[in-house]
PDB file of C-alpha atoms in Angstrom:
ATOM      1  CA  UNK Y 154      -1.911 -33.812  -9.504  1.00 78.00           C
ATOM      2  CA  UNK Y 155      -0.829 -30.642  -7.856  1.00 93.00           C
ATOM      3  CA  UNK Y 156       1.833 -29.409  -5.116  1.00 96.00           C
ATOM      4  CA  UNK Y 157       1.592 -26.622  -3.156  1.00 98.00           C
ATOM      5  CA  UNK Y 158       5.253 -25.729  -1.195  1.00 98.00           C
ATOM      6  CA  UNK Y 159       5.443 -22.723   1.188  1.00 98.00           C
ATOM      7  CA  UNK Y 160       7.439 -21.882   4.298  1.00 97.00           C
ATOM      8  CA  UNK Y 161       5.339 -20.295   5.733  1.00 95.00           C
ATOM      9  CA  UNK Y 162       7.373 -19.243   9.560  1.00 92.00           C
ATOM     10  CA  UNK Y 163       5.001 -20.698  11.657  1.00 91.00           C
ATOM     11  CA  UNK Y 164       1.167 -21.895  11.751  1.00 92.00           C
ATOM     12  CA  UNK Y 165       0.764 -20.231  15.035  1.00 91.00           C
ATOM     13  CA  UNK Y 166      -0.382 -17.143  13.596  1.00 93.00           C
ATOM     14  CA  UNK Y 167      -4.242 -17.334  12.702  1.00 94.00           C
ATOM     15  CA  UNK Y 168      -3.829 -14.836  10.098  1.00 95.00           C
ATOM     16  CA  UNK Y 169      -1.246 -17.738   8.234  1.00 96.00           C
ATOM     17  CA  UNK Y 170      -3.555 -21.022   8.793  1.00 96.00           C
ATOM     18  CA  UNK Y 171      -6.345 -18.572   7.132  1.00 96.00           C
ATOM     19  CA  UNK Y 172      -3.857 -17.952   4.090  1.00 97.00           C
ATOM     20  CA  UNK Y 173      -3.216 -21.421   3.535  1.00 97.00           C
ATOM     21  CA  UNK Y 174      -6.938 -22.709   3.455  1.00 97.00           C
ATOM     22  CA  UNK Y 175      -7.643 -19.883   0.883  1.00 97.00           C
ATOM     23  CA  UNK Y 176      -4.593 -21.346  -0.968  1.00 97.00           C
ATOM     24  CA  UNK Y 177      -5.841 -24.362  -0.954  1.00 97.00           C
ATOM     25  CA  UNK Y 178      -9.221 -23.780  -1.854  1.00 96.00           C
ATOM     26  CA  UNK Y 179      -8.544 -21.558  -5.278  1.00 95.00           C
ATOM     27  CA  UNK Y 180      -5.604 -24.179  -6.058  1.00 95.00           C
ATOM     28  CA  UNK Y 181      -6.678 -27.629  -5.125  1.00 95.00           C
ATOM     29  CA  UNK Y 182      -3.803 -28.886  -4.507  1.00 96.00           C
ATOM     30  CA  UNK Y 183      -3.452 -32.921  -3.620  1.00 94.00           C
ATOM     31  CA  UNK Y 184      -0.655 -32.456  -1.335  1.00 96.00           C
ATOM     32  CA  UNK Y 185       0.693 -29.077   0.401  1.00 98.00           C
ATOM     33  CA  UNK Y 186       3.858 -28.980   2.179  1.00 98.00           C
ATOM     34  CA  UNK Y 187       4.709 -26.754   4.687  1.00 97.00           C
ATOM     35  CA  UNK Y 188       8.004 -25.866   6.249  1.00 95.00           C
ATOM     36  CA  UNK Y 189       9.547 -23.886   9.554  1.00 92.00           C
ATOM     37  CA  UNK Y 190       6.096 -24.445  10.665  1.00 93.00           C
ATOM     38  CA  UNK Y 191       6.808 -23.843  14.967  1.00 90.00           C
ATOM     39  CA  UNK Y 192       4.126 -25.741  15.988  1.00 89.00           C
ATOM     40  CA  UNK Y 193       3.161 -29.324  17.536  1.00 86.00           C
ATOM     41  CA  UNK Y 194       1.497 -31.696  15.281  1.00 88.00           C
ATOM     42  CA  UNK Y 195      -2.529 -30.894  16.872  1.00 90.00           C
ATOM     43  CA  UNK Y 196      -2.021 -27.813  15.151  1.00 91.00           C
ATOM     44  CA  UNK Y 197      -1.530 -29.081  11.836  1.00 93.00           C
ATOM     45  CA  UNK Y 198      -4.534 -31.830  12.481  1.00 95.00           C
ATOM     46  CA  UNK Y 199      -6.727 -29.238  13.164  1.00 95.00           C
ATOM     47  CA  UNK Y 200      -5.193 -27.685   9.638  1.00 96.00           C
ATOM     48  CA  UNK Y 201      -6.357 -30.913   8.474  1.00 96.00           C
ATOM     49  CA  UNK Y 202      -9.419 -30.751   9.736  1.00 96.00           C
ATOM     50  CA  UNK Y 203     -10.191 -27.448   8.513  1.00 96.00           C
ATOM     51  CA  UNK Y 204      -9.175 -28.357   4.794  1.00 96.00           C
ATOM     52  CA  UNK Y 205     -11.263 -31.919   5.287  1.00 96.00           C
ATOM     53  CA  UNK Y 206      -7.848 -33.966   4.225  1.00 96.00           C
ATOM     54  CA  UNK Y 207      -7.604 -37.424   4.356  1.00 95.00           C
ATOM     55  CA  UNK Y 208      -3.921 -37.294   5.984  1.00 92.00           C
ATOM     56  CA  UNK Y 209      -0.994 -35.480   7.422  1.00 93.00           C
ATOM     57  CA  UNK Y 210       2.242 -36.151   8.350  1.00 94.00           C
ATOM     58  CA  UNK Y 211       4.873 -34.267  10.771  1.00 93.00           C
ATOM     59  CA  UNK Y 212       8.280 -34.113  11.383  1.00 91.00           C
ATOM     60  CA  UNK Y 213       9.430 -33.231  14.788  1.00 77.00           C
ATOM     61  CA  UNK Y 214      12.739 -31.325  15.007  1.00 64.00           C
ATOM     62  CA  UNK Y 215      12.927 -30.218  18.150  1.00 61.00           C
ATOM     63  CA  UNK Y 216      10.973 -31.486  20.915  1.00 51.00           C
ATOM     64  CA  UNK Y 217       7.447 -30.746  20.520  1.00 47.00           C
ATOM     65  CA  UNK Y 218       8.026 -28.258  17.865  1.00 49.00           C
ATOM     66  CA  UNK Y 219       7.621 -29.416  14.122  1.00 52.00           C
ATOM     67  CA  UNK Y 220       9.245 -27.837  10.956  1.00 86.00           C
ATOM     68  CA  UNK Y 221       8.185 -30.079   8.317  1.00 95.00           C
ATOM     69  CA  UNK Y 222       4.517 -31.076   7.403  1.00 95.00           C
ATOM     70  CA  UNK Y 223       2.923 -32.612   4.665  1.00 97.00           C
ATOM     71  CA  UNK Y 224      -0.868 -32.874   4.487  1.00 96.00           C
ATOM     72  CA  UNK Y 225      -2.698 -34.916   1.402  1.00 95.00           C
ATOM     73  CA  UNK Y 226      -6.391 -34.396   0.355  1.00 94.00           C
ATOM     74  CA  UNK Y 227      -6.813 -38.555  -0.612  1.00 92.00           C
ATOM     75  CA  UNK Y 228      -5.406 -41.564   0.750  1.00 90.00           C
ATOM     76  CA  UNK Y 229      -3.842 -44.301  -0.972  1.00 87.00           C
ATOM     77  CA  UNK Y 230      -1.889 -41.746  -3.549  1.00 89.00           C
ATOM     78  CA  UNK Y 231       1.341 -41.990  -1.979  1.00 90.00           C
ATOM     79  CA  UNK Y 232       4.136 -44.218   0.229  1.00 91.00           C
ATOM     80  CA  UNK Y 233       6.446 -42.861   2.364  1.00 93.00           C
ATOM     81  CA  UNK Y 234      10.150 -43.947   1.272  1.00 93.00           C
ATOM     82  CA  UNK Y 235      11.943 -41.898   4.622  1.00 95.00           C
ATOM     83  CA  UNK Y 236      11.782 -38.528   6.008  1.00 95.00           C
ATOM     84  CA  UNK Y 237      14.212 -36.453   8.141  1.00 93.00           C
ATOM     85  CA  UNK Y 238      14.523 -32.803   9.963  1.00 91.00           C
ATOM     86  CA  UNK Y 239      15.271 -31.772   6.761  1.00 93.00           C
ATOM     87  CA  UNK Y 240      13.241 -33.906   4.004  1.00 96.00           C
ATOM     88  CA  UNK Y 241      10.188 -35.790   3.423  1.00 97.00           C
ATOM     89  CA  UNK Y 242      10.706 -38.966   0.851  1.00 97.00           C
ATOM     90  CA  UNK Y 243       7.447 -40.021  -1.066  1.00 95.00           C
ATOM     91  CA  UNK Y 244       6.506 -42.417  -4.276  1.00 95.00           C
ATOM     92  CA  UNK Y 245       3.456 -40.744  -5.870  1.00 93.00           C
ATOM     93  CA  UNK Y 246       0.832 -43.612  -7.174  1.00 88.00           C
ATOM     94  CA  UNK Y 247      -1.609 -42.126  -9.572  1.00 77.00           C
ATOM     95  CA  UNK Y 248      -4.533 -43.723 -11.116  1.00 75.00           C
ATOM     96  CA  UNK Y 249      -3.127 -44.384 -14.801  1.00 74.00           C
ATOM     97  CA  UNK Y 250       0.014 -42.754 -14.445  1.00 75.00           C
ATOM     98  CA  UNK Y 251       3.446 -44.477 -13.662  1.00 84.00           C
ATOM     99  CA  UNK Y 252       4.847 -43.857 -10.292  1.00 92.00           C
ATOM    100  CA  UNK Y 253       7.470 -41.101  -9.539  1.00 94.00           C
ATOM    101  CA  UNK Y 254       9.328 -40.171  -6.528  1.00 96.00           C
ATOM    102  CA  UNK Y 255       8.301 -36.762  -4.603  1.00 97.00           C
ATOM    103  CA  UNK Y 256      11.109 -35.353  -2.205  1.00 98.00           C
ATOM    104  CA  UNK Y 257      10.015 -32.333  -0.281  1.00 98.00           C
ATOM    105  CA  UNK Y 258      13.385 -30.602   0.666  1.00 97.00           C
ATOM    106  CA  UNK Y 259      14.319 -28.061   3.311  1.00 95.00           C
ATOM    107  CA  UNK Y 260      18.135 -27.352   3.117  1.00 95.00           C
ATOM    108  CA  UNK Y 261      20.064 -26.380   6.452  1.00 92.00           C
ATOM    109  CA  UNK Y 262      18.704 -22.689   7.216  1.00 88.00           C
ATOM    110  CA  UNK Y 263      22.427 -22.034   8.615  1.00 89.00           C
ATOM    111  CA  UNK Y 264      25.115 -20.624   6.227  1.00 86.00           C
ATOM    112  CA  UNK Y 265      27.578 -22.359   8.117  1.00 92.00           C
ATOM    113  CA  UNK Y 266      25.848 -25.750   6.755  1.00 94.00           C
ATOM    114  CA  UNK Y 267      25.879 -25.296   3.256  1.00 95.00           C
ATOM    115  CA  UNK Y 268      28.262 -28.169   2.571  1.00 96.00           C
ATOM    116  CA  UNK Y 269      26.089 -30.081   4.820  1.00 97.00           C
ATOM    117  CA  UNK Y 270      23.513 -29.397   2.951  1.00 96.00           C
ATOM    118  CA  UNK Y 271      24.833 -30.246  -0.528  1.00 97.00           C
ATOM    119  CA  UNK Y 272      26.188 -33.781   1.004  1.00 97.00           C
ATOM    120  CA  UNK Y 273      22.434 -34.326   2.519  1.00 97.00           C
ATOM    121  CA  UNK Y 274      21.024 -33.883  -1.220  1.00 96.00           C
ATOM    122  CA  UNK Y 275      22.984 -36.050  -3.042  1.00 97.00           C
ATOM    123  CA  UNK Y 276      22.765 -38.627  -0.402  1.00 96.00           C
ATOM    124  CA  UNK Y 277      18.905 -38.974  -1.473  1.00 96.00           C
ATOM    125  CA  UNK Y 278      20.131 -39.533  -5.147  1.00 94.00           C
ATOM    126  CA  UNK Y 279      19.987 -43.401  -4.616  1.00 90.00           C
ATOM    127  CA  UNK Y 280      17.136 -43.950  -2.880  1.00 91.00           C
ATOM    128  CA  UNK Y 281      14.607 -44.767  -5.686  1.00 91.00           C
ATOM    129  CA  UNK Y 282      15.448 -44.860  -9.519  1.00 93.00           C
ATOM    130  CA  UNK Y 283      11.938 -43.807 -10.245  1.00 95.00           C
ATOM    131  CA  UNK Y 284      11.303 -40.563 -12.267  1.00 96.00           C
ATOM    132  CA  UNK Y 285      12.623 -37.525  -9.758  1.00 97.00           C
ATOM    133  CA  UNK Y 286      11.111 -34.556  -8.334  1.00 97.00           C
ATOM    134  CA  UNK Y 287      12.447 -32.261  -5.393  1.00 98.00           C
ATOM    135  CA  UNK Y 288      10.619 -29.244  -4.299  1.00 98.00           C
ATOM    136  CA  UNK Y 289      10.950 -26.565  -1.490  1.00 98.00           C
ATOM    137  CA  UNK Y 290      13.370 -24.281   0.198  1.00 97.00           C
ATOM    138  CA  UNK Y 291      16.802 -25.035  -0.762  1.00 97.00           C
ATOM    139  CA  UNK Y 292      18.433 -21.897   1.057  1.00 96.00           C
ATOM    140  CA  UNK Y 293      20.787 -22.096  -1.794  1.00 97.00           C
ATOM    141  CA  UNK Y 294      21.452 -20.366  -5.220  1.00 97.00           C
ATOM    142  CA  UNK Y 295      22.182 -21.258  -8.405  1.00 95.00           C
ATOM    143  CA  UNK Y 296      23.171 -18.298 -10.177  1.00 94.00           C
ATOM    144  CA  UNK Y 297      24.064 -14.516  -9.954  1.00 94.00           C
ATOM    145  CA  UNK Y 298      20.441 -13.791 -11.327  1.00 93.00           C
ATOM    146  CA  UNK Y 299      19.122 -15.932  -8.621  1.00 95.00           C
ATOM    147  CA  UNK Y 300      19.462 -12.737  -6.143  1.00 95.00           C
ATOM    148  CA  UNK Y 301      18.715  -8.807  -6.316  1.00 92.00           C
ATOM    149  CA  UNK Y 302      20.338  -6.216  -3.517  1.00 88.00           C
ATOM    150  CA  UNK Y 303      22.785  -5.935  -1.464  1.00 78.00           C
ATOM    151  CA  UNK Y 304      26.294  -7.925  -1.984  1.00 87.00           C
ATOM    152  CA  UNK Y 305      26.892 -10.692  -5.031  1.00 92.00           C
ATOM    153  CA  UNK Y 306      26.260 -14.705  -3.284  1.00 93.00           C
ATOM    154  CA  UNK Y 307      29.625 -16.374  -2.936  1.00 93.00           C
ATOM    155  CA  UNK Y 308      30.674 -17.790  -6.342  1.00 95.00           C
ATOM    156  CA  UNK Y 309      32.116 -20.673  -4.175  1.00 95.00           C
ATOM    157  CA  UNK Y 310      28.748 -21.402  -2.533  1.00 96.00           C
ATOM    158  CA  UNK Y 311      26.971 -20.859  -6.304  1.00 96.00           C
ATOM    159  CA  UNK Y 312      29.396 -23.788  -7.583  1.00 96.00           C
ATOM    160  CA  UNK Y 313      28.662 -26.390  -4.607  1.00 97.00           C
ATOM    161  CA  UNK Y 314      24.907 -26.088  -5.271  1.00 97.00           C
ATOM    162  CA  UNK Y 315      25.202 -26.639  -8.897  1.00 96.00           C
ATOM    163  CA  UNK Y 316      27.778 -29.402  -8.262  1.00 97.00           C
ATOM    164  CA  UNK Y 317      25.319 -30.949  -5.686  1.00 97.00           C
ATOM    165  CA  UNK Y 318      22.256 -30.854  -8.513  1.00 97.00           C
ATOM    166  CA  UNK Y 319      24.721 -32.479 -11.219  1.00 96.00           C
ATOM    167  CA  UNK Y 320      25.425 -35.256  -9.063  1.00 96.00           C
ATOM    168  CA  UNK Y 321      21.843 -36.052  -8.430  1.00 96.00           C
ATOM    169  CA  UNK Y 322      21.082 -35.069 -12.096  1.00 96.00           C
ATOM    170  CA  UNK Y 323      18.811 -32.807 -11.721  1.00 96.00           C
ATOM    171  CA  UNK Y 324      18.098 -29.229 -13.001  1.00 94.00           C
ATOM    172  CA  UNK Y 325      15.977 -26.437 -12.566  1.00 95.00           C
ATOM    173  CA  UNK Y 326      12.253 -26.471 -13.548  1.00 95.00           C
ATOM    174  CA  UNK Y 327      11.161 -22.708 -15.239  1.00 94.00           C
ATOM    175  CA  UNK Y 328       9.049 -20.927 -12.824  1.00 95.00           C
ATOM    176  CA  UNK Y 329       6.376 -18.465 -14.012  1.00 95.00           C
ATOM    177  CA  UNK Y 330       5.373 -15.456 -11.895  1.00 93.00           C
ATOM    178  CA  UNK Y 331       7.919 -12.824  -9.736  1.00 93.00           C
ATOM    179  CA  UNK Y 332      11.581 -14.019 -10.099  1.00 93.00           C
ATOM    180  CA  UNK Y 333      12.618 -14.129  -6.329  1.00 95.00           C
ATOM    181  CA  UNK Y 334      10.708 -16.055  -3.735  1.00 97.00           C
ATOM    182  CA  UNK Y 335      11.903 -15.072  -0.206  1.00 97.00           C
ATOM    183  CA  UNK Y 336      13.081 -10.924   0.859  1.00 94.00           C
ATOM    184  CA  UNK Y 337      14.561  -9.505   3.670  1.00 93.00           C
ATOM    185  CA  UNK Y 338      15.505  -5.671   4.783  1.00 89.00           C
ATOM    186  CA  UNK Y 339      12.150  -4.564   2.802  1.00 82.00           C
ATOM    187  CA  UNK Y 340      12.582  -0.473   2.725  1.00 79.00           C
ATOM    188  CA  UNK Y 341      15.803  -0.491   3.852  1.00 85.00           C
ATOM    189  CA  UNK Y 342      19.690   0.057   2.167  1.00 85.00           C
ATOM    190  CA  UNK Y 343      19.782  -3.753   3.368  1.00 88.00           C
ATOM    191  CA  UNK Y 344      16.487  -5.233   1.507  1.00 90.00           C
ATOM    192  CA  UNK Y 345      17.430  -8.292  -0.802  1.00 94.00           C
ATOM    193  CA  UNK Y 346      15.010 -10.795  -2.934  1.00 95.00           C
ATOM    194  CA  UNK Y 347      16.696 -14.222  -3.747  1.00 96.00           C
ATOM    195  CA  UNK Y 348      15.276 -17.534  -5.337  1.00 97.00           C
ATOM    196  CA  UNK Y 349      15.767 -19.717  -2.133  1.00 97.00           C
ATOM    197  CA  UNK Y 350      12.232 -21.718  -3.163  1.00 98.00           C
ATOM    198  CA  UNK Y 351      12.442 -24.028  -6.141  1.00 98.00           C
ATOM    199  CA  UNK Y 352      11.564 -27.135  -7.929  1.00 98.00           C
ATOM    200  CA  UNK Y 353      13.973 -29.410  -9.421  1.00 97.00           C
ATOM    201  CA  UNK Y 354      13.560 -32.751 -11.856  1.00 96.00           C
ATOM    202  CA  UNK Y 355      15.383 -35.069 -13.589  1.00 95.00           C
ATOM    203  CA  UNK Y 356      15.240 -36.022 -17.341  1.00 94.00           C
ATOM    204  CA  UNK Y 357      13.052 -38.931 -16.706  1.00 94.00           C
ATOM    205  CA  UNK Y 358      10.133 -36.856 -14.900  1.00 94.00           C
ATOM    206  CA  UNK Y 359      10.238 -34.010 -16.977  1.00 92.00           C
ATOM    207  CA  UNK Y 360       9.606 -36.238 -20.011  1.00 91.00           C
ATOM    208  CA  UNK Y 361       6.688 -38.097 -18.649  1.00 89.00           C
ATOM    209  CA  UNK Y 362       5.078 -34.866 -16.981  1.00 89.00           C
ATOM    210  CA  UNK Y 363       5.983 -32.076 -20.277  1.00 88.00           C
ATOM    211  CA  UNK Y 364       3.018 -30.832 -19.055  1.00 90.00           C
ATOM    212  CA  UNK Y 365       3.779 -29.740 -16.309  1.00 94.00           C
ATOM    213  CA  UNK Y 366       3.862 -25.816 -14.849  1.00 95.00           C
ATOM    214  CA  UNK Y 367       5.814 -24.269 -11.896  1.00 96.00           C
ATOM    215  CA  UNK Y 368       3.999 -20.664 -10.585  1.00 97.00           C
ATOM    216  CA  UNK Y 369       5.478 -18.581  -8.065  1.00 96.00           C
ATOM    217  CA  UNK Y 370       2.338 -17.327  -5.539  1.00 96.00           C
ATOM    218  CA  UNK Y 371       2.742 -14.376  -3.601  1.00 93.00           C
ATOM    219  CA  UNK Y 372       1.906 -14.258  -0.084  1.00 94.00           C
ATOM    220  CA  UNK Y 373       1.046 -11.702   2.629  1.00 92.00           C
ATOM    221  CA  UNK Y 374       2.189 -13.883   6.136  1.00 93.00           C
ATOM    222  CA  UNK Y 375       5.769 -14.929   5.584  1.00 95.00           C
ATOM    223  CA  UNK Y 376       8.545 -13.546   3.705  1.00 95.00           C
ATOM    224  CA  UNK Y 377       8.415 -16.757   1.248  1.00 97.00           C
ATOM    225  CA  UNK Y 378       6.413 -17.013  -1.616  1.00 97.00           C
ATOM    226  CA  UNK Y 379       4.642 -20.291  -2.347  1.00 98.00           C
ATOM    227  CA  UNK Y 380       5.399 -22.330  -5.271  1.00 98.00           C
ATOM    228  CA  UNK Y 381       2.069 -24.301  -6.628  1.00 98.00           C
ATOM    229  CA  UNK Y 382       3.534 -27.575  -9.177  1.00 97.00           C
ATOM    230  CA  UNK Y 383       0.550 -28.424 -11.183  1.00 95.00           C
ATOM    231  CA  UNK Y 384       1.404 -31.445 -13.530  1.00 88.00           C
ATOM    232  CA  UNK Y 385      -1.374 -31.309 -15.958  1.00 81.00           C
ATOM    233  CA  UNK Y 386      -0.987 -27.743 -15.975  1.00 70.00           C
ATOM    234  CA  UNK Y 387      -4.996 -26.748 -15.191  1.00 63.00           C
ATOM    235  CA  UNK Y 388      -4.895 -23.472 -13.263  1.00 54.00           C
ATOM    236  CA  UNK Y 389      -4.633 -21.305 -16.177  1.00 47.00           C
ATOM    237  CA  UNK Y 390      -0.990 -21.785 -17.973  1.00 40.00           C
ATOM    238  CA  UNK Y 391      -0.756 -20.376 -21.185  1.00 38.00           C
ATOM    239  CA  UNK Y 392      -0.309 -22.858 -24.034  1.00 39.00           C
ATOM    240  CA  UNK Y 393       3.218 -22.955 -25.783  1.00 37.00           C
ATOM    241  CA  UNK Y 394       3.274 -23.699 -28.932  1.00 42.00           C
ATOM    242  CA  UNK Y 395       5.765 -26.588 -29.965  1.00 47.00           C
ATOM    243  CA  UNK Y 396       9.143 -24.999 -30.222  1.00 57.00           C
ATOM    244  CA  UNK Y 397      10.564 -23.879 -33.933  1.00 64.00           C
ATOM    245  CA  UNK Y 398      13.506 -22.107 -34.446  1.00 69.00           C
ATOM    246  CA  UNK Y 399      13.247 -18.997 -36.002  1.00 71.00           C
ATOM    247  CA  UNK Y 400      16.228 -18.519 -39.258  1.00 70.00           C
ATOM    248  CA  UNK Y 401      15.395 -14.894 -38.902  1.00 67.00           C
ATOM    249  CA  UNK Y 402      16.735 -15.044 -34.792  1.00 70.00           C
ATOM    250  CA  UNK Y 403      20.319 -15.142 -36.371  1.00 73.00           C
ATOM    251  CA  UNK Y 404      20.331 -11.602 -37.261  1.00 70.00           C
ATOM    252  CA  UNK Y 405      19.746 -10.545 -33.643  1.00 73.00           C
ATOM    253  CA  UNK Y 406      22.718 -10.319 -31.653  1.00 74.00           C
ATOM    254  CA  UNK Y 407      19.760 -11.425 -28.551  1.00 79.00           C
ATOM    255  CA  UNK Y 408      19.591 -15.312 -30.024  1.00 83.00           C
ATOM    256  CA  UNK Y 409      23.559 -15.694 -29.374  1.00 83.00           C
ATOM    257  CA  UNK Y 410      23.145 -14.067 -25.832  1.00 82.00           C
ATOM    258  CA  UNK Y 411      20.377 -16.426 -24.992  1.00 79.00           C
ATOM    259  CA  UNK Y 412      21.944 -19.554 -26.234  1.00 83.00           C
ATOM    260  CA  UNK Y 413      25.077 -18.928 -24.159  1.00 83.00           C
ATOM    261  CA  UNK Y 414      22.937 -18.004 -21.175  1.00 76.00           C
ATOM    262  CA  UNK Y 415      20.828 -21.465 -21.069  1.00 73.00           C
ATOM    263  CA  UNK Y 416      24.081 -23.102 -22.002  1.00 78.00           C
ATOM    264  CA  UNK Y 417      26.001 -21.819 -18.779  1.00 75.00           C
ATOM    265  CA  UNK Y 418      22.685 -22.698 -16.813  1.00 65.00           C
ATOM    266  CA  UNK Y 419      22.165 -25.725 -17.371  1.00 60.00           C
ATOM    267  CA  UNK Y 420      26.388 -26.569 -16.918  1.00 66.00           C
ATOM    268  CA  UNK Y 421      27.195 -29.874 -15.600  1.00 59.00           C
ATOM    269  CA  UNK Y 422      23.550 -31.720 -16.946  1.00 58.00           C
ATOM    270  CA  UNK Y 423      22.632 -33.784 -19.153  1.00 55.00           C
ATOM    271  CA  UNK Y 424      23.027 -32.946 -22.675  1.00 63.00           C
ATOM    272  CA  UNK Y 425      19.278 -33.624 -23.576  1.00 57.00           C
ATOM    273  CA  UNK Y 426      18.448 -31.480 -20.504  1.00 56.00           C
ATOM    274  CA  UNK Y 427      20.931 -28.609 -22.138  1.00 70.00           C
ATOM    275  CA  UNK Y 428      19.025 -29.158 -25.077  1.00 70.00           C
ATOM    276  CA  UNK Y 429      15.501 -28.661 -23.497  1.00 65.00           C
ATOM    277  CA  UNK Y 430      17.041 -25.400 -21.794  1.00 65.00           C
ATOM    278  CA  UNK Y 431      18.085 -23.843 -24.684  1.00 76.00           C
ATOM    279  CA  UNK Y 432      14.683 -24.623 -26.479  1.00 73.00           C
ATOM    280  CA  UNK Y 433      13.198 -23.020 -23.450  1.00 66.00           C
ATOM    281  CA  UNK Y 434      15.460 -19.946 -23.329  1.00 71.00           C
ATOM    282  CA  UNK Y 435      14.578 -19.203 -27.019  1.00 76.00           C
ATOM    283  CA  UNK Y 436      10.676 -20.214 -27.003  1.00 69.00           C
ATOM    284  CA  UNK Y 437      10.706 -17.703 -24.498  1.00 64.00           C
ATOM    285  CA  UNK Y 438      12.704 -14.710 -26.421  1.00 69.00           C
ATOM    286  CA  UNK Y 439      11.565 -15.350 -29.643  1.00 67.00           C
ATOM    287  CA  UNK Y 440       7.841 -14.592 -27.981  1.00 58.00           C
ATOM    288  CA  UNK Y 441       9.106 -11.602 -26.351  1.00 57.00           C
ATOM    289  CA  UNK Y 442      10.538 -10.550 -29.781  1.00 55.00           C
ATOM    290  CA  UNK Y 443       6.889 -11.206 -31.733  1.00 49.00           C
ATOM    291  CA  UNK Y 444       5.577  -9.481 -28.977  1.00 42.00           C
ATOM    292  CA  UNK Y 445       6.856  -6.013 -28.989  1.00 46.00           C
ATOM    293  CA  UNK Y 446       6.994  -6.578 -33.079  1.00 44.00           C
ATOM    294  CA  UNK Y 447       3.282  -6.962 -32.673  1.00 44.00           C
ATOM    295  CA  UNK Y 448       1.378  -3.831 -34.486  1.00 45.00           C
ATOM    296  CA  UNK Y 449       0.428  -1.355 -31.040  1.00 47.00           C
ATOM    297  CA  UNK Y 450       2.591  -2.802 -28.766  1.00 45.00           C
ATOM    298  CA  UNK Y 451       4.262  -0.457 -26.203  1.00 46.00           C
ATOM    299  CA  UNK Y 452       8.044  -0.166 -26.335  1.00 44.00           C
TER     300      UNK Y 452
END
């Protein structure tokens, strides 16, 4: 089963609606979500349509014009739990597979909302104690690193949004691909790349999906990337192998820097999650290290 999430800032344009059947046809995704989409709901039948989906819902925000969508290729592979202006609630039924709980999120585009939008996510927490997974444009940041340009994000707005995700216990999922999804001010003193796009999990659903890959898609009609979730991980991830640590890692001052890194990340989660981060963090640096150790790699 596969996700794809992308605000995409309106299906009116021709030019977009092309860019997300050609998405959908090299990904195959089961369900894509779409958000700030500015249009009434015939225009995202006739998206429908054009894919050959089974179904498509819309959420109307104001008056005839919808931000949220969600289209699915099959029937009969989810249930709505509730939906909003700003979410759309769903438990995932696979063939085989337990059933999980698939919230795609848009938080408040307005800074002025940010507490708003922090209250709005942990009010979902108890909705379903199936396995959790939240996905889309959060508008939010959860670290320093999360942004590149222009001024540092509030440290006080950084803290709510990680206070928000340790409520609902939920953390980060690793993305692979360009670190930022959204930019603004592009070839000016102003331009600015931040991580506003993400997908979060808890514990439970990260366990029974380890498979599992987030990729970051570049796009050419909106200023967001896309985010593609693929759970059994078939569009070309490389294989990990199972993590080991390394004895020889304690003689680089890099292992310590790492370790306090994923530590600080993952603040305010479970330990076992803290655990998996810091795996992560040094699966990940220990290959860079083999890597440019390699014989006729470049410096």
């Amino acid at each position: 089963m596969s996700t794809l999430s992308w605000n995409c800032r309106g299906l009116g344009n021709p030019q977009t609606v092309r860019e997300v059947v050609n998405l959908v046809s090299k990904k195959k995704p089961e369900f894509v979500f779409l958000l700030d989409t500015k249009v009434d709901r015939s225009h995202v039948e006739r998206l429908r349509v054009k894919l050959g989906w089974e179904g498509c819902f819309c959420v109307d925000s104001l008056g005839l014009k919808g931000d949220l969508c969600l289209l699915w290729a099959k029937n009969n592979i989810a249930r709505l739990i509730s939906f909003s202006r700003n979410h759309i609630d769903l438990v995932v039924t696979l063939p085989n597979r337990h059933h999980w709980r698939l919230t795609c999120y848009y938080g408040y585009p307005e800074n002025t909302r940010r507490r708003d939008a922090w209250n709005f996510l942990k009010s979902l927490k108890g909705a379903s104690n199936l396995p959790w997974v939240v996905l889309g444009d959060f508008n939010d940041l959860l670290t320093q690193a999360d942004k590149r340009g222009h001024l540092p994000h509030p440290n006080g707005l950084i803290d709510g949004f990680r206070e928000a995700l340790a409520v609902c216990i939920l953390s980060t999922m690793p993305m692979l691909g360009y670190p930022f999804t959204w930019e603004g001010g592009r070839g000016t003193v102003d331009w600015v790349e931040e991580r506003l796009d993400r997908v979060v999990t808890d514990v439970e659903w990260l366990a029974g999906n380890d498979k599992a890959r987030l990729y970051n898609i570049q796009t050419l009609n909106s200023n967001h990337s896309a985010l593609f979730l693929d759970i059994y991980s078939t569009h070309g991830a490389v294989q990990l192998r199972s993590f080991r640590f390394e004895n020889a890692w304690l003689l680089d001052d890099g292992c310590r820097e790492v370790v306090v890194g994923e530590w600080t990340h993952s603040a305010g989660q479970h330990l076992q999650y803290r655990h998996v981060s810091c795996g992560r963090g040094l699966k990940r640096w220990g290959a860079n290290i083999f890597i440019s150790m390699a014989p006729g790699s470049k410096p």
